[in-house]
Amino acid sequence: MRSSSRRILWIALALALVSVSLLLIAQRQDKKPSSAGVELSEEERQAVREIQNVQTKESSSATFLDDLQAQESVGAEGQSRAVIWREESDVPQSAAAALEAYRAQGAGKLMCGGYMDIKGNVWGGIVMSRTWVDIIYVTSTEDGAASTLRIVRLFAENVG
């Protein structure tokens, strides 16, 4: 991969991680990102707007990668995609199932992942390929018996 392409993907990864983290924190506090006490640069605000405006499709653990790919073929080139679904399993099982789907299809590489809260009710991860970055966000229900998975796919063209 060319050095400039790799740099663009790493910038996309960093912006995506910062943006999603800020959105998730603000969502958990029922506040807007600007009221979370963090000043965002114009690039970061644009990345947040991009993620907020992504059209989300209902999906499942068995079809989410195909759904993201199908959205890619019918959507505008470089436009972000998103899927969401609910599973009757806890956060670790749901996150593991999503990562296993990536591994089974050879779709991207896990760059980072981990719990985003102290209680273990929110897990986030970043999966990256040569052309896209997927942001995975898994949240637990109050009783911990079910999880909601959201995945946003960003493309290198969306950055800078």
XYZ file of C-alpha atoms in Angstrom:
160
model
C 0.000 0.000 0.000
C 1.328 3.452 -0.832
C 2.519 5.609 2.047
C -0.042 8.381 1.376
C -2.921 5.870 1.254
C -1.775 4.312 4.499
C -1.519 7.756 6.109
C -5.053 8.637 4.959
C -6.414 5.398 6.404
C -4.685 6.048 9.746
C -6.079 9.582 9.802
C -9.529 8.153 9.060
C -9.065 5.622 11.840
C -8.010 8.266 14.365
C -10.785 10.701 13.426
C -13.361 7.936 13.467
C -12.270 6.734 16.897
C -12.284 10.248 18.376
C -15.613 11.129 16.783
C -17.386 7.956 17.787
C -16.003 8.103 21.308
C -17.292 11.643 21.718
C -20.663 10.699 20.265
C -20.977 7.695 22.539
C -20.055 9.656 25.628
C -22.512 12.386 24.707
C -25.218 9.810 23.940
C -24.725 8.118 27.314
C -25.032 11.492 29.048
C -27.996 12.567 26.877
C -26.056 15.640 25.806
C -24.902 17.001 22.489
C -21.195 16.530 21.696
C -20.539 20.273 22.027
C -21.925 20.280 25.592
C -19.736 17.362 26.709
C -17.013 19.803 27.781
C -14.711 19.007 24.852
C -13.828 21.491 22.138
C -13.774 19.889 18.678
C -11.788 21.047 15.691
C -13.647 21.733 12.458
C -12.409 18.401 11.026
C -13.698 16.561 14.091
C -17.072 18.358 13.924
C -17.340 17.396 10.251
C -16.558 13.757 11.108
C -19.240 13.809 13.827
C -21.795 15.275 11.366
C -20.838 12.598 8.837
C -21.436 9.809 11.346
C -24.686 11.332 12.620
C -26.085 11.632 9.088
C -25.333 8.068 8.032
C -28.390 6.194 6.883
C -28.682 3.024 8.958
C -30.021 -0.299 7.712
C -31.495 -3.053 9.894
C -29.285 -6.120 9.671
C -28.227 -9.265 11.534
C -25.060 -10.996 12.667
C -25.345 -13.358 9.705
C -25.768 -10.653 7.044
C -24.182 -7.399 8.255
C -21.033 -7.677 6.113
C -23.115 -8.453 3.032
C -25.444 -5.556 3.901
C -22.526 -3.142 4.201
C -21.165 -4.396 0.873
C -24.589 -4.127 -0.800
C -24.981 -0.562 0.463
C -21.560 0.174 -1.011
C -22.618 -0.973 -4.468
C -25.886 1.021 -4.531
C -24.812 4.128 -2.600
C -22.765 7.100 -3.685
C -19.086 6.256 -3.912
C -17.266 7.061 -0.700
C -20.479 7.608 1.267
C -20.521 6.125 4.768
C -22.794 3.163 5.537
C -24.224 1.803 8.773
C -26.042 -1.279 10.039
C -27.771 -2.039 13.328
C -29.274 -5.142 14.938
C -30.104 -6.688 18.286
C -28.907 -10.036 19.610
C -30.121 -12.041 22.577
C -26.616 -12.396 24.016
C -24.356 -10.364 26.258
C -21.800 -7.810 25.065
C -18.757 -10.150 24.965
C -20.610 -12.827 22.962
C -22.070 -10.275 20.538
C -18.729 -8.536 19.964
C -16.977 -11.884 19.497
C -19.591 -13.000 16.952
C -19.136 -9.798 14.930
C -15.348 -10.143 14.954
C -15.625 -13.806 13.973
C -17.697 -12.774 10.930
C -14.913 -10.411 9.815
C -12.324 -13.158 10.326
C -14.376 -15.786 8.492
C -14.770 -13.555 5.420
C -11.245 -12.166 5.567
C -12.772 -8.708 5.708
C -10.402 -6.266 7.348
C -8.198 -6.457 10.409
C -9.049 -5.577 13.999
C -6.961 -2.516 14.833
C -8.207 -1.923 18.360
C -11.088 -2.865 20.579
C -12.139 -2.821 24.175
C -14.650 -1.773 26.766
C -15.644 1.866 26.726
C -17.096 1.970 30.217
C -16.196 0.669 33.654
C -19.150 -1.714 33.947
C -18.492 -3.554 30.670
C -21.821 -2.504 29.133
C -20.275 -0.849 26.069
C -17.645 -2.343 23.765
C -16.109 -0.608 20.764
C -13.741 -1.693 18.068
C -12.154 -0.548 14.824
C -11.728 -2.914 11.873
C -9.727 -1.614 8.920
C -9.233 -2.762 5.349
C -7.411 -1.124 2.454
C -10.437 0.976 1.474
C -12.637 1.344 4.551
C -12.720 1.561 8.339
C -15.582 -0.011 10.312
C -16.465 1.347 13.736
C -18.191 -1.293 15.856
C -20.262 -0.248 18.869
C -21.934 -2.880 21.082
C -24.217 -1.837 23.947
C -25.966 -3.899 26.579
C -29.578 -3.783 27.726
C -30.204 -2.877 31.369
C -30.375 -6.546 32.426
C -27.381 -7.546 30.273
C -29.331 -10.309 28.502
C -29.275 -8.669 25.055
C -27.032 -6.378 23.011
C -27.440 -3.856 20.237
C -24.706 -3.740 17.602
C -24.069 -0.732 15.393
C -21.410 -0.657 12.700
C -20.510 2.426 10.677
C -18.309 2.021 7.599
C -16.188 5.026 6.630
C -14.079 5.370 3.508
C -10.732 7.106 3.024
C -12.452 9.608 0.701
C -14.496 10.858 3.687
C -11.391 12.249 5.394
C -9.599 15.474 4.586
